[in-house]
N, CA, C and O atoms as a Tinker XYZ file with bonds, in Angstrom:
   484  protein
     1  N     34.636000   71.018000   -6.451000    73     2
     2  CA    35.333000   71.571000   -7.593000    64     1     3
     3  C     36.622000   72.242000   -7.159000    63     2     4     5
     4  O     36.674000   72.904000   -6.123000    81     3
     5  N     37.652000   72.065000   -7.953000    73     3     6
     6  CA    38.945000   72.665000   -7.698000    64     5     7
     7  C     39.378000   73.423000   -8.941000    63     6     8     9
     8  O     39.252000   72.935000  -10.064000    81     7
     9  N     39.884000   74.610000   -8.721000    73     7    10
    10  CA    40.439000   75.409000   -9.799000    64     9    11
    11  C     41.933000   75.576000   -9.570000    63    10    12    13
    12  O     42.376000   75.808000   -8.445000    81    11
    13  N     42.694000   75.457000  -10.631000    73    11    14
    14  CA    44.145000   75.542000  -10.566000    64    13    15
    15  C     44.636000   76.501000  -11.632000    63    14    16    17
    16  O     44.198000   76.446000  -12.781000    81    15
    17  N     45.542000   77.376000  -11.248000    73    15    18
    18  CA    46.086000   78.360000  -12.169000    64    17    19
    19  C     47.597000   78.357000  -12.057000    63    18    20    21
    20  O     48.151000   78.683000  -11.007000    81    19
    21  N     48.263000   77.988000  -13.140000    73    19    22
    22  CA    49.720000   78.004000  -13.193000    64    21    23
    23  C     50.216000   79.330000  -13.746000    63    22    24    25
    24  O     49.540000   79.984000  -14.540000    81    23
    25  N     51.400000   79.709000  -13.316000    73    23    26
    26  CA    52.022000   80.917000  -13.829000    64    25    27
    27  C     53.534000   80.808000  -13.656000    63    26    28    29
    28  O     54.024000   79.934000  -12.941000    81    27
    29  N     54.260000   81.690000  -14.309000    73    27    30
    30  CA    55.690000   81.783000  -14.129000    64    29    31
    31  C     56.534000   81.249000  -15.263000    63    30    32    33
    32  O     57.756000   81.388000  -15.240000    81    31
    33  N     55.912000   80.643000  -16.250000    73    31    34
    34  CA    56.668000   80.123000  -17.369000    64    33    35
    35  C     57.225000   81.227000  -18.233000    63    34    36    37
    36  O     56.873000   82.398000  -18.087000    81    35
    37  N     58.103000   80.833000  -19.138000    73    35    38
    38  CA    58.706000   81.797000  -20.032000    64    37    39
    39  C     59.815000   81.183000  -20.845000    63    38    40    41
    40  O     59.983000   79.964000  -20.884000    81    39
    41  N     60.571000   82.045000  -21.493000    73    39    42
    42  CA    61.702000   81.643000  -22.330000    64    41    43
    43  C     62.999000   81.974000  -21.611000    63    42    44    45
    44  O     63.227000   83.120000  -21.223000    81    43
    45  N     63.841000   80.976000  -21.435000    73    43    46
    46  CA    65.126000   81.168000  -20.782000    64    45    47
    47  C     66.204000   80.425000  -21.547000    63    46    48    49
    48  O     65.923000   79.490000  -22.297000    81    47
    49  N     67.436000   80.851000  -21.347000    73    47    50
    50  CA    68.576000   80.161000  -21.925000    64    49    51
    51  C     68.955000   78.960000  -21.074000    63    50    52    53
    52  O     68.670000   78.912000  -19.878000    81    51
    53  N     69.597000   77.999000  -21.705000    73    51    54
    54  CA    70.079000   76.841000  -20.966000    64    53    55
    55  C     70.945000   77.286000  -19.795000    63    54    56    57
    56  O     71.785000   78.176000  -19.926000    81    55
    57  N     70.727000   76.652000  -18.652000    73    55    58
    58  CA    71.426000   77.016000  -17.448000    64    57    59
    59  C     70.709000   78.039000  -16.601000    63    58    60    61
    60  O     71.122000   78.310000  -15.473000    81    59
    61  N     69.645000   78.609000  -17.122000    73    59    62
    62  CA    68.890000   79.610000  -16.405000    64    61    63
    63  C     67.912000   79.012000  -15.417000    63    62    64    65
    64  O     67.867000   77.799000  -15.211000    81    63
    65  N     67.127000   79.893000  -14.807000    73    63    66
    66  CA    66.192000   79.485000  -13.765000    64    65    67
    67  C     64.820000   80.097000  -13.990000    63    66    68    69
    68  O     64.687000   81.173000  -14.572000    81    67
    69  N     63.817000   79.398000  -13.522000    73    67    70
    70  CA    62.450000   79.883000  -13.495000    64    69    71
    71  C     61.786000   79.390000  -12.218000    63    70    72    73
    72  O     62.163000   78.355000  -11.669000    81    71
    73  N     60.810000   80.127000  -11.759000    73    71    74
    74  CA    60.014000   79.721000  -10.616000    64    73    75
    75  C     58.546000   79.709000  -11.019000    63    74    76    77
    76  O     57.969000   80.752000  -11.326000    81    75
    77  N     57.953000   78.533000  -11.017000    73    75    78
    78  CA    56.559000   78.371000  -11.366000    64    77    79
    79  C     55.697000   78.402000  -10.113000    63    78    80    81
    80  O     56.122000   77.983000   -9.036000    81    79
    81  N     54.492000   78.901000  -10.273000    73    79    82
    82  CA    53.528000   78.932000   -9.187000    64    81    83
    83  C     52.232000   78.300000   -9.640000    63    82    84    85
    84  O     51.865000   78.384000  -10.812000    81    83
    85  N     51.543000   77.671000   -8.714000    73    83    86
    86  CA    50.230000   77.104000   -8.976000    64    85    87
    87  C     49.336000   77.412000   -7.790000    63    86    88    89
    88  O     49.602000   76.981000   -6.669000    81    87
    89  N     48.286000   78.150000   -8.043000    73    87    90
    90  CA    47.335000   78.514000   -7.007000    64    89    91
    91  C     46.082000   77.668000   -7.143000    63    90    92    93
    92  O     45.482000   77.601000   -8.216000    81    91
    93  N     45.696000   77.034000   -6.069000    73    91    94
    94  CA    44.509000   76.194000   -6.042000    64    93    95
    95  C     43.406000   76.867000   -5.248000    63    94    96    97
    96  O     43.661000   77.536000   -4.246000    81    95
    97  N     42.187000   76.684000   -5.704000    73    95    98
    98  CA    41.040000   77.213000   -4.984000    64    97    99
    99  C     39.887000   76.236000   -5.109000    63    98   100   101
   100  O     39.924000   75.313000   -5.924000    81    99
   101  N     38.869000   76.444000   -4.301000    73    99   102
   102  CA    37.726000   75.562000   -4.310000    64   101   103
   103  C     37.827000   74.511000   -3.217000    63   102   104   105
   104  O     38.386000   74.760000   -2.149000    81   103
   105  N     37.289000   73.355000   -3.490000    73   103   106
   106  CA    37.194000   72.295000   -2.493000    64   105   107
   107  C     38.465000   71.459000   -2.457000    63   106   108   109
   108  O     38.488000   70.310000   -2.899000    81   107
   109  N     39.507000   72.052000   -1.929000    73   107   110
   110  CA    40.802000   71.382000   -1.895000    64   109   111
   111  C     40.999000   70.504000   -0.666000    63   110   112   113
   112  O     42.020000   69.825000   -0.557000    81   111
   113  N     40.055000   70.503000    0.250000    73   111   114
   114  CA    40.226000   69.794000    1.509000    64   113   115
   115  C     40.341000   68.291000    1.343000    63   114   116   117
   116  O     40.845000   67.610000    2.236000    81   115
   117  N     39.887000   67.763000    0.222000    73   115   118
   118  CA    39.926000   66.326000   -0.006000    64   117   119
   119  C     41.300000   65.821000   -0.423000    63   118   120   121
   120  O     41.503000   64.614000   -0.555000    81   119
   121  N     42.238000   66.727000   -0.630000    73   119   122
   122  CA    43.534000   66.363000   -1.179000    64   121   123
   123  C     44.645000   66.784000   -0.236000    63   122   124   125
   124  O     44.574000   67.827000    0.414000    81   123
   125  N     45.660000   65.960000   -0.179000    73   123   126
   126  CA    46.803000   66.258000    0.684000    64   125   127
   127  C     48.085000   66.469000   -0.098000    63   126   128   129
   128  O     49.152000   66.618000    0.498000    81   127
   129  N     48.002000   66.483000   -1.402000    73   127   130
   130  CA    49.193000   66.657000   -2.196000    64   129   131
   131  C     48.938000   67.473000   -3.445000    63   130   132   133
   132  O     47.808000   67.587000   -3.922000    81   131
   133  N     49.998000   68.029000   -3.954000    73   131   134
   134  CA    49.961000   68.719000   -5.229000    64   133   135
   135  C     51.178000   68.288000   -6.031000    63   134   136   137
   136  O     52.255000   68.051000   -5.483000    81   135
   137  N     50.988000   68.195000   -7.317000    73   135   138
   138  CA    52.065000   67.742000   -8.179000    64   137   139
   139  C     52.258000   68.628000   -9.385000    63   138   140   141
   140  O     51.333000   69.284000   -9.862000    81   139
   141  N     53.482000   68.629000   -9.861000    73   139   142
   142  CA    53.823000   69.283000  -11.119000    64   141   143
   143  C     54.081000   68.218000  -12.174000    63   142   144   145
   144  O     54.852000   67.282000  -11.958000    81   143
   145  N     53.435000   68.373000  -13.300000    73   143   146
   146  CA    53.637000   67.522000  -14.458000    64   145   147
   147  C     54.107000   68.387000  -15.622000    63   146   148   149
   148  O     53.971000   69.610000  -15.607000    81   147
   149  N     54.656000   67.726000  -16.618000    73   147   150
   150  CA    55.006000   68.445000  -17.837000    64   149   151
   151  C     54.712000   67.571000  -19.042000    63   150   152   153
   152  O     54.730000   66.342000  -18.965000    81   151
   153  N     54.444000   68.230000  -20.149000    73   151   154
   154  CA    54.134000   67.524000  -21.378000    64   153   155
   155  C     54.697000   68.295000  -22.563000    63   154   156   157
   156  O     54.374000   69.463000  -22.777000    81   155
   157  N     55.535000   67.622000  -23.319000    73   155   158
   158  CA    56.055000   68.168000  -24.561000    64   157   159
   159  C     55.223000   67.635000  -25.711000    63   158   160   161
   160  O     54.627000   66.564000  -25.591000    81   159
   161  N     55.166000   68.356000  -26.829000    73   159   162
   162  CA    54.377000   67.889000  -27.974000    64   161   163
   163  C     54.776000   66.493000  -28.406000    63   162   164   165
   164  O     55.959000   66.194000  -28.570000    81   163
   165  N     53.782000   65.643000  -28.589000    73   163   166
   166  CA    54.032000   64.285000  -29.023000    64   165   167
   167  C     54.490000   63.338000  -27.935000    63   166   168   169
   168  O     54.764000   62.170000  -28.212000    81   167
   169  N     54.579000   63.809000  -26.712000    73   167   170
   170  CA    55.022000   62.976000  -25.612000    64   169   171
   171  C     53.942000   62.874000  -24.543000    63   170   172   173
   172  O     53.035000   63.703000  -24.468000    81   171
   173  N     54.061000   61.848000  -23.726000    73   171   174
   174  CA    53.134000   61.661000  -22.624000    64   173   175
   175  C     53.400000   62.668000  -21.521000    63   174   176   177
   176  O     54.522000   63.142000  -21.340000    81   175
   177  N     52.349000   62.981000  -20.795000    73   175   178
   178  CA    52.516000   63.823000  -19.630000    64   177   179
   179  C     53.250000   63.045000  -18.549000    63   178   180   181
   180  O     52.890000   61.908000  -18.246000    81   179
   181  N     54.269000   63.649000  -17.970000    73   179   182
   182  CA    55.071000   62.974000  -16.975000    64   181   183
   183  C     55.087000   63.748000  -15.674000    63   182   184   185
   184  O     55.041000   64.978000  -15.652000    81   183
   185  N     55.151000   63.000000  -14.604000    73   183   186
   186  CA    55.219000   63.593000  -13.278000    64   185   187
   187  C     56.623000   64.102000  -13.019000    63   186   188   189
   188  O     57.602000   63.384000  -13.222000    81   187
   189  N     56.716000   65.346000  -12.569000    73   187   190
   190  CA    58.002000   65.983000  -12.315000    64   189   191
   191  C     58.327000   65.998000  -10.831000    63   190   192   193
   192  O     59.424000   65.611000  -10.428000    81   191
   193  N     57.384000   66.441000  -10.023000    73   191   194
   194  CA    57.615000   66.563000   -8.595000    64   193   195
   195  C     56.289000   66.624000   -7.869000    63   194   196   197
   196  O     55.290000   67.083000   -8.423000    81   195
   197  N     56.278000   66.163000   -6.632000    73   195   198
   198  CA    55.081000   66.208000   -5.797000    64   197   199
   199  C     55.461000   66.663000   -4.404000    63   198   200   201
   200  O     56.601000   66.497000   -3.972000    81   199
   201  N     54.504000   67.234000   -3.711000    73   199   202
   202  CA    54.687000   67.654000   -2.334000    64   201   203
   203  C     53.394000   67.414000   -1.577000    63   202   204   205
   204  O     52.304000   67.617000   -2.114000    81   203
   205  N     53.514000   66.986000   -0.341000    73   203   206
   206  CA    52.356000   66.775000    0.512000    64   205   207
   207  C     52.182000   67.956000    1.449000    63   206   208   209
   208  O     53.081000   68.780000    1.618000    81   207
   209  N     51.004000   68.018000    2.055000    73   207   210
   210  CA    50.767000   69.078000    3.033000    64   209   211
   211  C     51.700000   68.954000    4.224000    63   210   212   213
   212  O     51.964000   69.940000    4.912000    81   211
   213  N     52.200000   67.754000    4.473000    73   211   214
   214  CA    53.160000   67.542000    5.536000    64   213   215
   215  C     54.592000   67.846000    5.162000    63   214   216   217
   216  O     55.482000   67.756000    6.007000    81   215
   217  N     54.833000   68.203000    3.918000    73   215   218
   218  CA    56.163000   68.586000    3.482000    64   217   219
   219  C     56.965000   67.509000    2.794000    63   218   220   221
   220  O     58.096000   67.754000    2.374000    81   219
   221  N     56.408000   66.325000    2.670000    73   219   222
   222  CA    57.111000   65.289000    1.951000    64   221   223
   223  C     57.186000   65.591000    0.467000    63   222   224   225
   224  O     56.261000   66.173000   -0.100000    81   223
   225  N     58.275000   65.201000   -0.159000    73   223   226
   226  CA    58.481000   65.486000   -1.575000    64   225   227
   227  C     59.009000   64.267000   -2.303000    63   226   228   229
   228  O     59.567000   63.350000   -1.701000    81   227
   229  N     58.822000   64.280000   -3.604000    73   227   230
   230  CA    59.417000   63.276000   -4.463000    64   229   231
   231  C     59.633000   63.908000   -5.833000    63   230   232   233
   232  O     58.882000   64.790000   -6.248000    81   231
   233  N     60.666000   63.447000   -6.524000    73   231   234
   234  CA    61.058000   64.034000   -7.795000    64   233   235
   235  C     61.346000   62.966000   -8.827000    63   234   236   237
   236  O     61.766000   61.855000   -8.502000    81   235
   237  N     61.112000   63.323000  -10.068000    73   235   238
   238  CA    61.581000   62.489000  -11.154000    64   237   239
   239  C     63.100000   62.511000  -11.182000    63   238   240   241
   240  O     63.720000   63.524000  -10.859000    81   239
   241  N     63.696000   61.391000  -11.570000    73   239   242
   242  CA    65.152000   61.318000  -11.597000    64   241   243
   243  C     65.771000   62.395000  -12.483000    63   242   244   245
   244  O     66.870000   62.876000  -12.206000    81   243
   245  N     65.074000   62.766000  -13.532000    73   243   246
   246  CA    65.614000   63.713000  -14.488000    64   245   247
   247  C     65.765000   65.131000  -13.934000    63   246   248   249
   248  O     66.492000   65.943000  -14.505000    81   247
   249  N     65.088000   65.432000  -12.832000    73   247   250
   250  CA    65.140000   66.787000  -12.290000    64   249   251
   251  C     65.741000   66.846000  -10.898000    63   250   252   253
   252  O     65.891000   67.937000  -10.347000    81   251
   253  N     66.085000   65.727000  -10.322000    73   251   254
   254  CA    66.665000   65.722000   -8.985000    64   253   255
   255  C     67.947000   66.542000   -8.956000    63   254   256   257
   256  O     68.799000   66.427000   -9.837000    81   255
   257  N     68.065000   67.362000   -7.933000    73   255   258
   258  CA    69.220000   68.224000   -7.798000    64   257   259
   259  C     69.103000   69.536000   -8.532000    63   258   260   261
   260  O     69.918000   70.435000   -8.322000    81   259
   261  N     68.103000   69.668000   -9.393000    73   259   262
   262  CA    67.910000   70.904000  -10.145000    64   261   263
   263  C     66.604000   71.613000   -9.792000    63   262   264   265
   264  O     66.554000   72.842000   -9.746000    81   263
   265  N     65.554000   70.840000   -9.545000    73   263   266
   266  CA    64.239000   71.399000   -9.255000    64   265   267
   267  C     63.913000   71.214000   -7.778000    63   266   268   269
   268  O     64.325000   70.234000   -7.155000    81   267
   269  N     63.179000   72.156000   -7.235000    73   267   270
   270  CA    62.707000   72.073000   -5.863000    64   269   271
   271  C     61.231000   72.432000   -5.815000    63   270   272   273
   272  O     60.827000   73.497000   -6.281000    81   271
   273  N     60.432000   71.541000   -5.251000    73   271   274
   274  CA    59.015000   71.811000   -5.082000    64   273   275
   275  C     58.761000   72.218000   -3.634000    63   274   276   277
   276  O     59.374000   71.681000   -2.712000    81   275
   277  N     57.867000   73.156000   -3.449000    73   275   278
   278  CA    57.494000   73.593000   -2.115000    64   277   279
   279  C     56.044000   74.040000   -2.131000    63   278   280   281
   280  O     55.486000   74.339000   -3.187000    81   279
   281  N     55.445000   74.082000   -0.966000    73   279   282
   282  CA    54.053000   74.472000   -0.872000    64   281   283
   283  C     53.795000   75.424000    0.266000    63   282   284   285
   284  O     54.510000   75.433000    1.267000    81   283
   285  N     52.775000   76.215000    0.101000    73   283   286
   286  CA    52.282000   77.107000    1.138000    64   285   287
   287  C     50.858000   76.669000    1.414000    63   286   288   289
   288  O     49.942000   77.003000    0.663000    81   287
   289  N     50.671000   75.922000    2.492000    73   287   290
   290  CA    49.355000   75.365000    2.789000    64   289   291
   291  C     48.300000   76.446000    3.012000    63   290   292   293
   292  O     47.153000   76.292000    2.595000    81   291
   293  N     48.686000   77.527000    3.664000    73   291   294
   294  CA    47.733000   78.592000    3.942000    64   293   295
   295  C     47.214000   79.238000    2.668000    63   294   296   297
   296  O     46.068000   79.683000    2.614000    81   295
   297  N     48.054000   79.288000    1.650000    73   295   298
   298  CA    47.674000   79.910000    0.381000    64   297   299
   299  C     47.211000   78.902000   -0.657000    63   298   300   301
   300  O     46.823000   79.282000   -1.762000    81   299
   301  N     47.247000   77.617000   -0.311000    73   299   302
   302  CA    46.920000   76.570000   -1.280000    64   301   303
   303  C     47.702000   76.761000   -2.579000    63   302   304   305
   304  O     47.156000   76.693000   -3.680000    81   303
   305  N     48.980000   76.998000   -2.408000    73   303   306
   306  CA    49.840000   77.297000   -3.536000    64   305   307
   307  C     51.075000   76.409000   -3.500000    63   306   308   309
   308  O     51.651000   76.169000   -2.439000    81   307
   309  N     51.467000   75.934000   -4.651000    73   307   310
   310  CA    52.671000   75.139000   -4.778000    64   309   311
   311  C     53.605000   75.826000   -5.760000    63   310   312   313
   312  O     53.164000   76.471000   -6.712000    81   311
   313  N     54.902000   75.680000   -5.515000    73   311   314
   314  CA    55.914000   76.316000   -6.337000    64   313   315
   315  C     56.867000   75.267000   -6.881000    63   314   316   317
   316  O     57.055000   74.206000   -6.285000    81   315
   317  N     57.451000   75.575000   -7.996000    73   315   318
   318  CA    58.495000   74.743000   -8.557000    64   317   319
   319  C     59.652000   75.639000   -8.961000    63   318   320   321
   320  O     59.582000   76.356000   -9.959000    81   319
   321  N     60.714000   75.591000   -8.176000    73   319   322
   322  CA    61.929000   76.317000   -8.500000    64   321   323
   323  C     62.779000   75.455000   -9.414000    63   322   324   325
   324  O     63.175000   74.349000   -9.046000    81   323
   325  N     63.055000   75.957000  -10.595000    73   323   326
   326  CA    63.781000   75.207000  -11.602000    64   325   327
   327  C     65.106000   75.905000  -11.874000    63   326   328   329
   328  O     65.141000   77.032000  -12.367000    81   327
   329  N     66.180000   75.225000  -11.549000    73   327   330
   330  CA    67.522000   75.736000  -11.778000    64   329   331
   331  C     68.250000   74.832000  -12.762000    63   330   332   333
   332  O     67.870000   73.679000  -12.969000    81   331
   333  N     69.282000   75.366000  -13.353000    73   331   334
   334  CA    70.063000   74.584000  -14.302000    64   333   335
   335  C     69.220000   74.014000  -15.425000    63   334   336   337
   336  O     69.357000   72.843000  -15.779000    81   335
   337  N     68.354000   74.831000  -15.982000    73   335   338
   338  CA    67.418000   74.357000  -17.000000    64   337   339
   339  C     68.142000   73.880000  -18.251000    63   338   340   341
   340  O     69.158000   74.440000  -18.664000    81   339
   341  N     67.590000   72.838000  -18.833000    73   339   342
   342  CA    68.121000   72.229000  -20.036000    64   341   343
   343  C     67.077000   72.297000  -21.139000    63   342   344   345
   344  O     65.884000   72.387000  -20.848000    81   343
   345  N     67.495000   72.256000  -22.396000    73   343   346
   346  CA    66.516000   72.264000  -23.486000    64   345   347
   347  C     65.482000   71.149000  -23.364000    63   346   348   349
   348  O     64.332000   71.337000  -23.759000    81   347
   349  N     65.861000   70.004000  -22.832000    73   347   350
   350  CA    64.913000   68.914000  -22.681000    64   349   351
   351  C     63.858000   69.165000  -21.614000    63   350   352   353
   352  O     62.912000   68.388000  -21.485000    81   351
   353  N     64.009000   70.241000  -20.847000    73   351   354
   354  CA    62.975000   70.632000  -19.903000    64   353   355
   355  C     61.836000   71.390000  -20.575000    63   354   356   357
   356  O     60.815000   71.659000  -19.942000    81   355
   357  N     61.996000   71.730000  -21.832000    73   355   358
   358  CA    60.974000   72.464000  -22.558000    64   357   359
   359  C     59.680000   71.659000  -22.613000    63   358   360   361
   360  O     59.670000   70.516000  -23.070000    81   359
   361  N     58.605000   72.256000  -22.150000    73   359   362
   362  CA    57.316000   71.585000  -22.091000    64   361   363
   363  C     56.289000   72.558000  -21.543000    63   362   364   365
   364  O     56.626000   73.645000  -21.074000    81   363
   365  N     55.034000   72.149000  -21.610000    73   363   366
   366  CA    53.990000   72.827000  -20.871000    64   365   367
   367  C     53.916000   72.181000  -19.499000    63   366   368   369
   368  O     53.797000   70.962000  -19.381000    81   367
   369  N     53.986000   72.988000  -18.487000    73   367   370
   370  CA    53.977000   72.499000  -17.116000    64   369   371
   371  C     52.595000   72.691000  -16.510000    63   370   372   373
   372  O     52.022000   73.779000  -16.567000    81   371
   373  N     52.075000   71.628000  -15.935000    73   371   374
   374  CA    50.757000   71.615000  -15.325000    64   373   375
   375  C     50.865000   71.241000  -13.854000    63   374   376   377
   376  O     51.769000   70.508000  -13.452000    81   375
   377  N     49.952000   71.741000  -13.073000    73   375   378
   378  CA    49.851000   71.283000  -11.703000    64   377   379
   379  C     48.504000   70.617000  -11.485000    63   378   380   381
   380  O     47.548000   70.857000  -12.223000    81   379
   381  N     48.445000   69.789000  -10.474000    73   379   382
   382  CA    47.172000   69.207000  -10.093000    64   381   383
   383  C     47.189000   68.878000   -8.608000    63   382   384   385
   384  O     48.238000   68.880000   -7.963000    81   383
   385  N     46.012000   68.598000   -8.086000    73   383   386
   386  CA    45.865000   68.150000   -6.710000    64   385   387
   387  C     45.621000   66.657000   -6.710000    63   386   388   389
   388  O     45.079000   66.101000   -7.665000    81   387
   389  N     46.024000   66.017000   -5.631000    73   387   390
   390  CA    45.846000   64.588000   -5.546000    64   389   391
   391  C     46.151000   64.088000   -4.163000    63   390   392   393
   392  O     46.112000   64.831000   -3.182000    81   391
   393  N     46.460000   62.799000   -4.105000    73   391   394
   394  CA    46.718000   62.136000   -2.837000    64   393   395
   395  C     48.134000   61.585000   -2.831000    63   394   396   397
   396  O     48.514000   60.802000   -3.702000    81   395
   397  N     48.894000   61.995000   -1.856000    73   395   398
   398  CA    50.300000   61.649000   -1.760000    64   397   399
   399  C     50.549000   60.945000   -0.430000    63   398   400   401
   400  O     50.446000   61.547000    0.640000    81   399
   401  N     50.874000   59.675000   -0.520000    73   399   402
   402  CA    51.183000   58.880000    0.666000    64   401   403
   403  C     52.443000   58.091000    0.405000    63   402   404   405
   404  O     52.553000   57.366000   -0.584000    81   403
   405  N     53.390000   58.244000    1.305000    73   403   406
   406  CA    54.669000   57.600000    1.097000    64   405   407
   407  C     55.319000   58.130000   -0.163000    63   406   408   409
   408  O     55.496000   59.339000   -0.315000    81   407
   409  N     55.672000   57.242000   -1.060000    73   407   410
   410  CA    56.279000   57.635000   -2.318000    64   409   411
   411  C     55.304000   57.619000   -3.487000    63   410   412   413
   412  O     55.694000   57.870000   -4.628000    81   411
   413  N     54.033000   57.325000   -3.206000    73   411   414
   414  CA    53.046000   57.189000   -4.269000    64   413   415
   415  C     52.159000   58.418000   -4.352000    63   414   416   417
   416  O     51.690000   58.930000   -3.336000    81   415
   417  N     51.937000   58.880000   -5.561000    73   415   418
   418  CA    51.054000   60.008000   -5.796000    64   417   419
   419  C     49.950000   59.590000   -6.744000    63   418   420   421
   420  O     50.212000   59.056000   -7.822000    81   419
   421  N     48.717000   59.834000   -6.337000    73   419   422
   422  CA    47.561000   59.581000   -7.171000    64   421   423
   423  C     46.946000   60.919000   -7.560000    63   422   424   425
   424  O     46.439000   61.646000   -6.706000    81   423
   425  N     46.990000   61.236000   -8.825000    73   423   426
   426  CA    46.461000   62.509000   -9.286000    64   425   427
   427  C     44.943000   62.484000   -9.337000    63   426   428   429
   428  O     44.324000   61.436000   -9.522000    81   427
   429  N     44.367000   63.651000   -9.171000    73   427   430
   430  CA    42.945000   63.825000   -9.407000    64   429   431
   431  C     42.728000   64.167000  -10.877000    63   430   432   433
   432  O     43.667000   64.159000  -11.672000    81   431
   433  N     41.487000   64.466000  -11.226000    73   431   434
   434  CA    41.177000   64.869000  -12.590000    64   433   435
   435  C     41.162000   66.381000  -12.762000    63   434   436   437
   436  O     40.698000   66.887000  -13.784000    81   435
   437  N     41.664000   67.100000  -11.770000    73   435   438
   438  CA    41.715000   68.552000  -11.841000    64   437   439
   439  C     43.086000   68.998000  -12.309000    63   438   440   441
   440  O     44.109000   68.597000  -11.755000    81   439
   441  N     43.093000   69.822000  -13.322000    73   439   442
   442  CA    44.328000   70.339000  -13.908000    64   441   443
   443  C     44.197000   71.818000  -14.190000    63   442   444   445
   444  O     43.102000   72.319000  -14.445000    81   443
   445  N     45.310000   72.509000  -14.142000    73   443   446
   446  CA    45.339000   73.892000  -14.564000    64   445   447
   447  C     45.467000   73.992000  -16.071000    63   446   448   449
   448  O     45.488000   72.984000  -16.777000    81   447
   449  N     45.553000   75.221000  -16.551000    73   447   450
   450  CA    45.655000   75.452000  -17.993000    64   449   451
   451  C     47.068000   75.234000  -18.520000    63   450   452   453
   452  O     47.270000   75.120000  -19.729000    81   451
   453  N     48.033000   75.176000  -17.632000    73   451   454
   454  CA    49.412000   74.971000  -18.008000    64   453   455
   455  C     50.151000   76.269000  -18.250000    63   454   456   457
   456  O     49.553000   77.293000  -18.579000    81   455
   457  N     51.460000   76.211000  -18.083000    73   455   458
   458  CA    52.313000   77.350000  -18.386000    64   457   459
   459  C     53.511000   76.852000  -19.187000    63   458   460   461
   460  O     54.137000   75.853000  -18.833000    81   459
   461  N     53.817000   77.554000  -20.258000    73   459   462
   462  CA    54.850000   77.124000  -21.186000    64   461   463
   463  C     56.236000   77.486000  -20.670000    63   462   464   465
   464  O     56.497000   78.628000  -20.293000    81   463
   465  N     57.110000   76.501000  -20.662000    73   463   466
   466  CA    58.517000   76.704000  -20.346000    64   465   467
   467  C     59.328000   76.329000  -21.575000    63   466   468   469
   468  O     59.246000   75.201000  -22.062000    81   467
   469  N     60.103000   77.268000  -22.069000    73   467   470
   470  CA    60.946000   77.030000  -23.228000    64   469   471
   471  C     62.386000   77.350000  -22.867000    63   470   472   473
   472  O     62.691000   78.454000  -22.415000    81   471
   473  N     63.263000   76.388000  -23.068000    73   471   474
   474  CA    64.677000   76.542000  -22.752000    64   473   475
   475  C     65.456000   76.472000  -24.054000    63   474   476   477
   476  O     65.426000   75.458000  -24.752000    81   475
   477  N     66.143000   77.534000  -24.371000    73   475   478
   478  CA    66.898000   77.612000  -25.609000    64   477   479
   479  C     68.340000   77.192000  -25.389000    63   478   480   481
   480  O     68.856000   77.234000  -24.272000    81   479
   481  N     68.983000   76.783000  -26.485000    73   479   482
   482  CA    70.392000   76.410000  -26.446000    64   481   483
   483  C     71.291000   77.618000  -26.635000    63   482   484
   484  O     72.515000   77.483000  -26.629000    81   483
């Protein structure tokens, strides 16, 4: 079993920044990657960024150059630094654990409760 808790969301103006955190606990040894997803109402959940325990990363084209994912293996925690936020970034952001090899990420069925990010114009 894996438990995931996201935090750090909030309301910001366009161009602002937020730093999200996701703390994982439980049986995380089976996974070598963590990912950030987001979902807006009426839209599919989309992968935003992933990071492996070895430090490899990958990003959705829509956030490249603006978002940075990082992890602290000792704390089983992943972060998402979001700069230059746009209204289209508004969504509930979720993290999960999974398997990350090369450029491919396979998510597990473990998800956090999500944290709301709202970017105003």
